[in-house]
CSV table of C-alpha atoms in Angstrom, one decimal:
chain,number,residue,atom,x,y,z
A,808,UNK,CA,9.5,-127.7,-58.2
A,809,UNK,CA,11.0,-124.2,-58.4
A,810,UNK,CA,12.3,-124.1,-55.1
A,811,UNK,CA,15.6,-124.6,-56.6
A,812,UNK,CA,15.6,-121.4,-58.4
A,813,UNK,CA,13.9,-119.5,-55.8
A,814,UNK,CA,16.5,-120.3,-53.0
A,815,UNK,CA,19.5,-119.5,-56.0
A,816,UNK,CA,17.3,-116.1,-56.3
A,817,UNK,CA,17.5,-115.8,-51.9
A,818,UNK,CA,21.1,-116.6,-52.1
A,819,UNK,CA,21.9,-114.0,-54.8
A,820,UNK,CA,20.0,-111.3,-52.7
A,821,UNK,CA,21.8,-112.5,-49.6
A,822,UNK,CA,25.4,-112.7,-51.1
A,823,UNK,CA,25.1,-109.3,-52.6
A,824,UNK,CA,24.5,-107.8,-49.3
A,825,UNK,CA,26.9,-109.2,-47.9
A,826,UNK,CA,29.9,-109.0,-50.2
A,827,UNK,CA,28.4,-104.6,-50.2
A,828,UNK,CA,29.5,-105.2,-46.5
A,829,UNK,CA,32.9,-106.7,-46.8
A,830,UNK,CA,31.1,-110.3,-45.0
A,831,UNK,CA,32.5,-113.7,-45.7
A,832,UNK,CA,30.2,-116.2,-44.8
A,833,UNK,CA,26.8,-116.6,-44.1
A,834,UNK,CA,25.7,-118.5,-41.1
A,835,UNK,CA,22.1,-118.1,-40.8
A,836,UNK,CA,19.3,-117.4,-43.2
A,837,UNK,CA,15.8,-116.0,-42.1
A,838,UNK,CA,12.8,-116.0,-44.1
A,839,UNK,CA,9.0,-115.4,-44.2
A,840,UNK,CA,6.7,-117.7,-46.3
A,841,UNK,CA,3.3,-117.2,-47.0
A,842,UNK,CA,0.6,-120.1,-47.4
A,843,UNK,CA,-0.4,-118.7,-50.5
A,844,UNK,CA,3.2,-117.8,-52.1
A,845,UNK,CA,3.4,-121.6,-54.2
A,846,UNK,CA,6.8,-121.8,-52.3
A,847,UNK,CA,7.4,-125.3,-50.4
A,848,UNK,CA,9.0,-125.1,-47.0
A,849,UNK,CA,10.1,-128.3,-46.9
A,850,UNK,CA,11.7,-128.1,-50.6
A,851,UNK,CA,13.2,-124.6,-49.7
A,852,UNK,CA,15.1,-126.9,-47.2
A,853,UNK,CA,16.1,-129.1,-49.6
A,854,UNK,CA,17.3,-126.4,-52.2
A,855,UNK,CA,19.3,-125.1,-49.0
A,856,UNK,CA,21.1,-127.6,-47.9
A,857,UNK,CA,21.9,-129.0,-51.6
A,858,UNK,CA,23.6,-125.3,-51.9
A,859,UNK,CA,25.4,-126.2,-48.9
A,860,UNK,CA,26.5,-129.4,-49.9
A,861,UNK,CA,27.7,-128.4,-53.4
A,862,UNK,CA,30.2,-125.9,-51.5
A,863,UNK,CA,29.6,-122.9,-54.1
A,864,UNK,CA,28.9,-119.3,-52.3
A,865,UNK,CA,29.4,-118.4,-49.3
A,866,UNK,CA,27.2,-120.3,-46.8
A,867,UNK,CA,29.0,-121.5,-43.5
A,868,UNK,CA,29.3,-125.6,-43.5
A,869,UNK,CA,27.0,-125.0,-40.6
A,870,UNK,CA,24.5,-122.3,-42.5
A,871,UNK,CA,20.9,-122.8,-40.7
A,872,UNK,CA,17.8,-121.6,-42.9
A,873,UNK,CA,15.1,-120.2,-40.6
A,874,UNK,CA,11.4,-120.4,-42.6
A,875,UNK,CA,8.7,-118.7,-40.3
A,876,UNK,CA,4.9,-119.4,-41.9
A,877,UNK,CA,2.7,-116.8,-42.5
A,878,UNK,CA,-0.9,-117.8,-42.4
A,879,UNK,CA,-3.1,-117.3,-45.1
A,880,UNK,CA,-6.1,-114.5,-43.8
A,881,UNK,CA,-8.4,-112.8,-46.0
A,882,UNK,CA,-11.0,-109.7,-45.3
A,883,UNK,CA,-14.5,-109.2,-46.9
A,884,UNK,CA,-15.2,-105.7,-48.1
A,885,UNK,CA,-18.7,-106.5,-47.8
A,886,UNK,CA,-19.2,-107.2,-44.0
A,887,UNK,CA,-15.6,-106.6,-42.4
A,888,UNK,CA,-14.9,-109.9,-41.3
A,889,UNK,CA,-11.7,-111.2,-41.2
A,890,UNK,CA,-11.2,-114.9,-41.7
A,891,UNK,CA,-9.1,-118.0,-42.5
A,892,UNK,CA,-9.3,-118.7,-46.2
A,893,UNK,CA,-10.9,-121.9,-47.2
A,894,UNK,CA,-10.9,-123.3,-50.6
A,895,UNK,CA,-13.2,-120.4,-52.6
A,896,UNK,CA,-10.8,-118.3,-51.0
A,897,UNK,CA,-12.8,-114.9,-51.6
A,898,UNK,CA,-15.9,-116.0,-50.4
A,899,UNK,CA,-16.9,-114.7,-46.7
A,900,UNK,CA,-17.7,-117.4,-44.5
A,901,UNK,CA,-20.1,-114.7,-42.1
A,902,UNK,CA,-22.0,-113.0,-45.1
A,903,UNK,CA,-21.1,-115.9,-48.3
A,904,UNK,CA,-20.6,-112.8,-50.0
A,905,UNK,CA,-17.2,-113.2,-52.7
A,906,UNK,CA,-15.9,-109.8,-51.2
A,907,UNK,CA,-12.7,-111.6,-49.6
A,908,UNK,CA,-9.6,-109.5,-50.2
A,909,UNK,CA,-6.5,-111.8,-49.4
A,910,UNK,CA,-4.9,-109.6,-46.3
A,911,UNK,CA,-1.9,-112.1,-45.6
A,912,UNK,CA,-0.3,-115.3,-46.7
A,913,UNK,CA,1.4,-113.7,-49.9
A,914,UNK,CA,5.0,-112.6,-48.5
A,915,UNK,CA,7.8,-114.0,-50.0
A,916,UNK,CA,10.9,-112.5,-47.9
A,917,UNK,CA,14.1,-112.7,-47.0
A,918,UNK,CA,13.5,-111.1,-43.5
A,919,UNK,CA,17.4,-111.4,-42.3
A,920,UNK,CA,20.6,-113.0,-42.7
A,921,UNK,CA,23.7,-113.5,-40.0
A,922,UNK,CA,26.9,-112.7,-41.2
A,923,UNK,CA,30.7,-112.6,-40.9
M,1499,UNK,CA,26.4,-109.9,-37.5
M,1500,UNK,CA,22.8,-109.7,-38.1
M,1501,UNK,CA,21.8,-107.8,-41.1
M,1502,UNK,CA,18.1,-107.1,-41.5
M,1503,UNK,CA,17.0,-107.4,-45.0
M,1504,UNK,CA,13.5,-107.4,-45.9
M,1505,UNK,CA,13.6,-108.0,-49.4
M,1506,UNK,CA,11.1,-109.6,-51.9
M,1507,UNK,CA,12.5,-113.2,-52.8
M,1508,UNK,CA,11.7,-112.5,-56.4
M,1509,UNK,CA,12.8,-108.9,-56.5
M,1510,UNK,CA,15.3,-109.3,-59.2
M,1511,UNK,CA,13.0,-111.2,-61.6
M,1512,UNK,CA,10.0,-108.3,-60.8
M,1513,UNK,CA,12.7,-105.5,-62.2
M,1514,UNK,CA,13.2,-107.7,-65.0
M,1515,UNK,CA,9.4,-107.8,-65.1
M,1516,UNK,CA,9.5,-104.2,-65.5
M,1517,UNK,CA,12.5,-103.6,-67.9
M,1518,UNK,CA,9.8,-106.0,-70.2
M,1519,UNK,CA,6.7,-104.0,-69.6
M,1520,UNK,CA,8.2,-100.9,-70.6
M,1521,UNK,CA,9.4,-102.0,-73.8
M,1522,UNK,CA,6.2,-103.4,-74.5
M,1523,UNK,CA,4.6,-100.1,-73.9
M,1524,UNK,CA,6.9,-98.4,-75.9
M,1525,UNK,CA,6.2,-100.6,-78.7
M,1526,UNK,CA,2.1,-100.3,-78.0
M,1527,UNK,CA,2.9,-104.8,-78.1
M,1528,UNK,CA,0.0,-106.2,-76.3
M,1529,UNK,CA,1.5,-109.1,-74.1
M,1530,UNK,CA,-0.5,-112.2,-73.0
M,1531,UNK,CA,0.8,-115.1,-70.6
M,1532,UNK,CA,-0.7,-118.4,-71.3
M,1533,UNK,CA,-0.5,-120.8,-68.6
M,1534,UNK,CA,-2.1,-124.1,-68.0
M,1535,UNK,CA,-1.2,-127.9,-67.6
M,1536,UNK,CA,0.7,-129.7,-70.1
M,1537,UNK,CA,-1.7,-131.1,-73.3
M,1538,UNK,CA,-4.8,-128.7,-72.0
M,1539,UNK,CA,-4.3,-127.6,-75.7
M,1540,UNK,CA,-2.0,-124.2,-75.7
M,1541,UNK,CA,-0.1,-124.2,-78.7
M,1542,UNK,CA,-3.4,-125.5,-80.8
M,1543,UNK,CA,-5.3,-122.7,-79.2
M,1544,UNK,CA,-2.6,-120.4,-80.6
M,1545,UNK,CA,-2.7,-122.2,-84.3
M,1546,UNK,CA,-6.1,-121.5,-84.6
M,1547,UNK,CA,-5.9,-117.9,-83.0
M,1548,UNK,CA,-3.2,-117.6,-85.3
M,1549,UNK,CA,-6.0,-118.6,-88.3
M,1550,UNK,CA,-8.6,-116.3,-87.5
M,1551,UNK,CA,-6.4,-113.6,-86.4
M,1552,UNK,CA,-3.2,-113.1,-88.5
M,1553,UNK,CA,-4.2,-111.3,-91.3
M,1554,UNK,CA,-5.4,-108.6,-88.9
M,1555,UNK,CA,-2.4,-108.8,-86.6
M,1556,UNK,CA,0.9,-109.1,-86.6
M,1557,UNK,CA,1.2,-111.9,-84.2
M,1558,UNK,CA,4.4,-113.1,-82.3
M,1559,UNK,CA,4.7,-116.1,-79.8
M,1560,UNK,CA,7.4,-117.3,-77.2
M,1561,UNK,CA,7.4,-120.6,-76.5
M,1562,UNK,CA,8.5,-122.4,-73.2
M,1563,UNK,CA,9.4,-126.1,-73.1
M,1564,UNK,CA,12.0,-127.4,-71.3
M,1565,UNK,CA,12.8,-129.3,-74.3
M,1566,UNK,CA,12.6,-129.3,-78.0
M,1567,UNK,CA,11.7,-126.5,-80.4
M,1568,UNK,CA,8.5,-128.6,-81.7
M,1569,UNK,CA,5.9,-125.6,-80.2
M,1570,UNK,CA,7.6,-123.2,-82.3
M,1571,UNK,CA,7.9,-125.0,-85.7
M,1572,UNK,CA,4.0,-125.3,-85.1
M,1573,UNK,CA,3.5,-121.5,-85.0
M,1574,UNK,CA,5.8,-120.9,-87.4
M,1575,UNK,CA,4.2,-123.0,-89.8
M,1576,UNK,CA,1.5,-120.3,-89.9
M,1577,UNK,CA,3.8,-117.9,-91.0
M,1578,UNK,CA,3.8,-116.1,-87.6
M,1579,UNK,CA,7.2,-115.2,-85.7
M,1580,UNK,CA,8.0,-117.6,-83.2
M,1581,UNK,CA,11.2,-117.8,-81.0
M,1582,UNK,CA,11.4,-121.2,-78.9
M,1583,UNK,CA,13.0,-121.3,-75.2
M,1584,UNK,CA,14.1,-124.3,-73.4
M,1585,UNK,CA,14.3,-124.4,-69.9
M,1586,UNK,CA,16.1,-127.7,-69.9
M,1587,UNK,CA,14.1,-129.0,-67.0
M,1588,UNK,CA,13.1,-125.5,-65.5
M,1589,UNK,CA,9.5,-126.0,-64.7
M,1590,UNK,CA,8.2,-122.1,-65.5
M,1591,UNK,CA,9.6,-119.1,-67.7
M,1592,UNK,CA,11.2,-116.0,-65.7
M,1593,UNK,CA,11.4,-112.4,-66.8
M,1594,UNK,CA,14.9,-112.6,-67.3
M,1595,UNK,CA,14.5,-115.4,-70.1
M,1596,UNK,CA,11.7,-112.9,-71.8
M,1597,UNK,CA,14.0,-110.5,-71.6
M,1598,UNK,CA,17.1,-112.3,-73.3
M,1599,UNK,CA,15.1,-113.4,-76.4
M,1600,UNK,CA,13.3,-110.4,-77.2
M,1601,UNK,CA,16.2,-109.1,-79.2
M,1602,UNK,CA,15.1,-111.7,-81.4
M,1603,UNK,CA,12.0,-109.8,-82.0
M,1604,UNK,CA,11.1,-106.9,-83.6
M,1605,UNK,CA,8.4,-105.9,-81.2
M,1606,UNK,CA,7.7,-102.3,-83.1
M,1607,UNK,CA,6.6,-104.8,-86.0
M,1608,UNK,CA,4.2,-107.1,-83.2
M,1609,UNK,CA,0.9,-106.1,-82.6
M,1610,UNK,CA,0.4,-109.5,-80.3
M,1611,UNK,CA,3.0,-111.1,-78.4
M,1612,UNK,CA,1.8,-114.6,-76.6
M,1613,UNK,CA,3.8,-115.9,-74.3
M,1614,UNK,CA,3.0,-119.7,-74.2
M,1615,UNK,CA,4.2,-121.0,-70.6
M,1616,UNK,CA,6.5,-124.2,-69.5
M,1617,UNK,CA,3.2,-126.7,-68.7
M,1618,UNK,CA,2.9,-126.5,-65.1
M,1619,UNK,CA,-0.4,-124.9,-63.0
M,1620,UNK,CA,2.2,-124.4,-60.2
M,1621,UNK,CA,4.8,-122.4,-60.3
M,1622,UNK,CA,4.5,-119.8,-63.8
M,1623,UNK,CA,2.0,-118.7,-61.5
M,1624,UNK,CA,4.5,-117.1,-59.4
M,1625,UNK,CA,6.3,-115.3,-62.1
M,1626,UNK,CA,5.6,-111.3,-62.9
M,1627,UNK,CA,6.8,-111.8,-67.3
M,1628,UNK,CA,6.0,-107.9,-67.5
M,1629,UNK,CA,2.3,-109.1,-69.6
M,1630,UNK,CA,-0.2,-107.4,-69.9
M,1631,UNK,CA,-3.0,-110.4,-69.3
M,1632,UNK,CA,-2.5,-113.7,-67.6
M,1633,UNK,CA,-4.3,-116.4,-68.8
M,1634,UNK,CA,-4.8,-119.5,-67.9
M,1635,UNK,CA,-6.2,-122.5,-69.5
M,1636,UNK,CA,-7.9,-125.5,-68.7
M,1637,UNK,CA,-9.5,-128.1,-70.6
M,1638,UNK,CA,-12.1,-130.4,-70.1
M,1639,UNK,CA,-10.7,-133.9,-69.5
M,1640,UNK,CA,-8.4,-132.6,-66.6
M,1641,UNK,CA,-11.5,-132.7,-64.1
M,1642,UNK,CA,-13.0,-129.3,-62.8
M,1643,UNK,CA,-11.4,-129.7,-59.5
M,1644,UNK,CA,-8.2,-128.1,-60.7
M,1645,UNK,CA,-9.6,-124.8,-60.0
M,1646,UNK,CA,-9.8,-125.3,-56.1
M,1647,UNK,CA,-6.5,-127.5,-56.5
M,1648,UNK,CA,-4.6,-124.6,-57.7
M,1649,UNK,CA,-6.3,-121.7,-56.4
M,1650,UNK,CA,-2.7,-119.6,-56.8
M,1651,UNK,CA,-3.0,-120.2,-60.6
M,1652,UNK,CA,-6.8,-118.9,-61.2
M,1653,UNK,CA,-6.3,-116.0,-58.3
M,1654,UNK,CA,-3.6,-114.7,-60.4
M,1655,UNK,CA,-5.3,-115.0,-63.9
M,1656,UNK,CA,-8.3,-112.5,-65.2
M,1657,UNK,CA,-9.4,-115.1,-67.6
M,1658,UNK,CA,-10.0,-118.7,-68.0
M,1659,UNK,CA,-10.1,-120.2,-71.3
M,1660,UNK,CA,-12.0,-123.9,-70.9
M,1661,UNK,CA,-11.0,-125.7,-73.9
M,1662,UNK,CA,-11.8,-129.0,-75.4
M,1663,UNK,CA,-16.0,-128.5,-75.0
M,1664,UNK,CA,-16.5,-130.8,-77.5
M,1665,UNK,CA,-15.5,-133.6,-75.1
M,1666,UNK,CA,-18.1,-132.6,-72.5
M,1667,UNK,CA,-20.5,-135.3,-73.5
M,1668,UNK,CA,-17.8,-138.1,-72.8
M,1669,UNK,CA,-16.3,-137.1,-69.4
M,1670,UNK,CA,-17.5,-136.1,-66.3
M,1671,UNK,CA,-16.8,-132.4,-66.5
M,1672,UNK,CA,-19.3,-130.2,-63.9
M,1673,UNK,CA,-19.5,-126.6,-65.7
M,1674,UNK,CA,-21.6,-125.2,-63.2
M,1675,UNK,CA,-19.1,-126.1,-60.3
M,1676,UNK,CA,-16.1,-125.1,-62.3
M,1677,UNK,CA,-17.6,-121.7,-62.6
M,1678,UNK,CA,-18.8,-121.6,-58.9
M,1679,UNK,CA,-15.6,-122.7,-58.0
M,1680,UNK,CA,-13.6,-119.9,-60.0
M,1681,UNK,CA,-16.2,-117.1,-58.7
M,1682,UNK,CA,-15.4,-118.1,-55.2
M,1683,UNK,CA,-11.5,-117.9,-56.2
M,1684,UNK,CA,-11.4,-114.6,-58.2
M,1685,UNK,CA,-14.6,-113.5,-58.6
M,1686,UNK,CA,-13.4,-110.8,-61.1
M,1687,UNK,CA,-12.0,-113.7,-63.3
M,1688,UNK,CA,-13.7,-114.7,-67.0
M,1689,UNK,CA,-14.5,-118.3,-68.2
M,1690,UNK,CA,-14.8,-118.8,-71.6
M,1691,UNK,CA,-15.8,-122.4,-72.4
M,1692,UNK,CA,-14.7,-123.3,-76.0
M,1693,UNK,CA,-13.1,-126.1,-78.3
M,1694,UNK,CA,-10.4,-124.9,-80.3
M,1695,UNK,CA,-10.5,-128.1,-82.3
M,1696,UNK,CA,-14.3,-127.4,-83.2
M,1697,UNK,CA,-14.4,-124.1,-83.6
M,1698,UNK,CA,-16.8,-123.6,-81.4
M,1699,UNK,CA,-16.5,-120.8,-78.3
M,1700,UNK,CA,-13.3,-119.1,-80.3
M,1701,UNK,CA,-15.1,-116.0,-81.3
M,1702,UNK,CA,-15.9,-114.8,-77.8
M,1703,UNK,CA,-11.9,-115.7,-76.8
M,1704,UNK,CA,-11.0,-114.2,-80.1
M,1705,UNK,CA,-13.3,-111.0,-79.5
M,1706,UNK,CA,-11.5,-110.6,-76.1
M,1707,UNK,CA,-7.7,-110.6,-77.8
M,1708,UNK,CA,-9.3,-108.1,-80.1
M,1709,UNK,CA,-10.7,-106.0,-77.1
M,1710,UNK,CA,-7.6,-106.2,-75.3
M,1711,UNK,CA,-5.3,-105.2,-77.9
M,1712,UNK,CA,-7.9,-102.2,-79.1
M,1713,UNK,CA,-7.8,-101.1,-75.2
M,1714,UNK,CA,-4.4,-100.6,-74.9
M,1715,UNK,CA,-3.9,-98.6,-78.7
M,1716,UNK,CA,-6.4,-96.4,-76.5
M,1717,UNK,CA,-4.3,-95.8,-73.5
C-alpha cells in the first residue's frame, strides 16, 4: 500500500505548480495510470480523499481526482506484432517468441490539474 | 484555470535517484537492491555473503524495516558497516531515505553497498534507489507462482536469487516452471537456485557480486 505516499508525491508536484503561479486551490486533479505502474486506482482514491479530509494543502472541499487507465500493450521485436500482455508478459502470442518489448501500460503521470 | 502538467509521479524521488548514483560512481561503490518477500531469507543471504566475501571487500549494508534495528545488529555482528532505517510502517525504501543516511557512511571506504529492502514484492519495485543491480529474491516455500503474481517485481530485476534449495524435497516447488515463467517475464533475467543455509548454489551468486563489482572498477 504505497498509494499513500505516491498521492503525497502527486500533491507535492501539484502544489508546487501552483503556488509558482500565485493559485490557491486546487479543484481538479488529472492523472494517467498504467496497468503495469504497481499503482492502485481505487487506493489512489482513497489516499485522495483522506488528503481531503485531513484539510492540509490546498485541495478544494470539493477537489475531484480524475484517473484515466492506460492499457498495458507490448510489441515483439521478433515478428512485429503488437499485443495485449498476458501473464509471461514478453512472450508473443503470434510467433511464442520472448521478444515482447512493453510499449505501454508504464506511465505514471500527473497529466493536469485545475486551479484558482 | 487548467494547467497542463505532464510530470512523472515519482519525479522527485528519480532526481534523488540520481543525486545517489553519482555519488556512488564517484566513489567507484558498487550498489545492489535486494528485494523480495518478507522471511525469503535476505539478511541471512547477506550474513553468509558477508562470510565468504569480507575479507576481500569492504562491504556495507542498509537495512529497511519498518521496525526495529534487529537486521542491522545481524550484519554488524560480522564486523561489516550497517546503518538501519525504519520506515515505521512505510512498506518500501525511497531515494530520499538512501540519500539521508549515507552521511553515515564512508562510501570512499565501501567497495559493496547492499541495500536490503522493506519485505514487500509490491511496491520497492517501483522505486529508482540510484543501484546499480536489482535483485530480487525468492525462496522456495513461497510457491513458484509468485513470479507470474508479481510480474512488476521480476520485470524490473536482472537477477533472481532462489534461495532455500535445500527445502526442495519437502515442498512442492516446480523449478522448471519458475524458470519458464521468469523467461517469459524478463527473458534477459538470471536465476540462481541456491540455499544460503547449506552452502550450496552461493558460489555462482557470490561469483556474480564479484563480477559486478570487477565490471564497474573497469568502467
Amino acid at each position: 500500500m504505497h498509494e499513500m505516499a505516491l498521492m503525497g508525491d502527486i500533491l507535492r508536484l501539484v502544489e508546487e505548480d501552483a503556488r509558482s503561479r500565485n493559485l490557491r486551490q486546487i479543484k481538479q486533479i488529472e492523472l494517467i495510470v498504467g496497468d503495469l505502474s504497481n499503482a492502485m486506482p481505487d487506493a489512489l482514491e482513497m489516499a485522495f480523499d483522506v488528503f481531503k479530509a485531513r484539510g492540509l494543502g490546498m485541495l478544494s472541499e470539493n477537489a475531484r481526482l480524475v484517473i484515466h487507465r492506460e492499457e498495458a500493450r507490448a510489441k515483439c521485436v521478433v515478428c512485429g506484432c503488437e499485443y495485449t500482455p498476458g501473464h509471461r508478459l514478453s512472450i508473443c502470442p503470434d510467433c511464442s517468441m520472448p521478444g515482447g518489448k512493453i510499449i505501454a501500460g508504464e506511465t505514471f503521470k500527473v497529466q493536469s490539474y485545475e486551479g484558482s | 484555470m487548467k494547467i497542463n502538467l505532464d510530470a512523472e509521479v515519482l519525479s522527485d524521488n528519480n532526481a534523488a535517484a540520481e543525486f545517489n548514483r553519482n555519488l556512488f560512481k564517484e566513489n567507484k561503490t558498487l550498489v545492489i537492491n535486494l528485494m523480495s518477500s518478507p522471511g525469503a531469507g535476505k539478511t541471512t543471504l547477506l550474513e553468509k555473503t558477508i562470510a565468504a566475501l569480507g575479507k576481500d571487500y569492504t562491504i556495507g549494508v542498509i537495512e529497511g524495516d519498518l521496525a526495529t534495528e534487529k537486521d542491522a545488529e545481524r550484519i554488524r555482528a560480522l564486523g561489516a558497516k550497517a546503518v538501519q532505517i525504519n520506515t515505521h510502517g512505510g512498506c518500501h525504501l525511497d531515494a530520499r531515505m538512501i540519500a539521508k543516511v549515507l552521511p553515515e557512511l564512508d562510501l570512499g571506504e565501501i567497495d559493496i553497498l547492499f541495500i536490503e529492502n522493506v519485505g514487500n514484492l509490491v511496491c520497492p519495485s517501483g522505486y529508482d534507489l540510484g543501484q546499480n543491480h536489482k535483485v530480487a529474491i525468492l525462496s522456495v516455500p513461497e510457491g513458484n507462482d509468485k513470479i507470474p503474481k508479481y510480474p512488476v517485481m521480476f520485470r524490473r530485476t536482472e537477477l533472481v536469487v532462489l534461495n532455500k534449495i535445500d527445502l526442495l524435497p519437502y515442498v512442492e516447488f516446480d523449478l522448471e516452471m519458475a524458470a519458464e515463467d521468469l523467461k517469459g517475464i524478463n527473458p534477459e533475467s538470471r536465476l540462481i537456485p541456491l540455499s544460503a543455509r547449506t552452502g550450496e548454489g552461493m558460489d555462482e551468486w557470490l561469483k556474480w557480486v564479484k563480477d559486478a563489482y570487477q565490471n564497474l572498477q573497469e568502467q
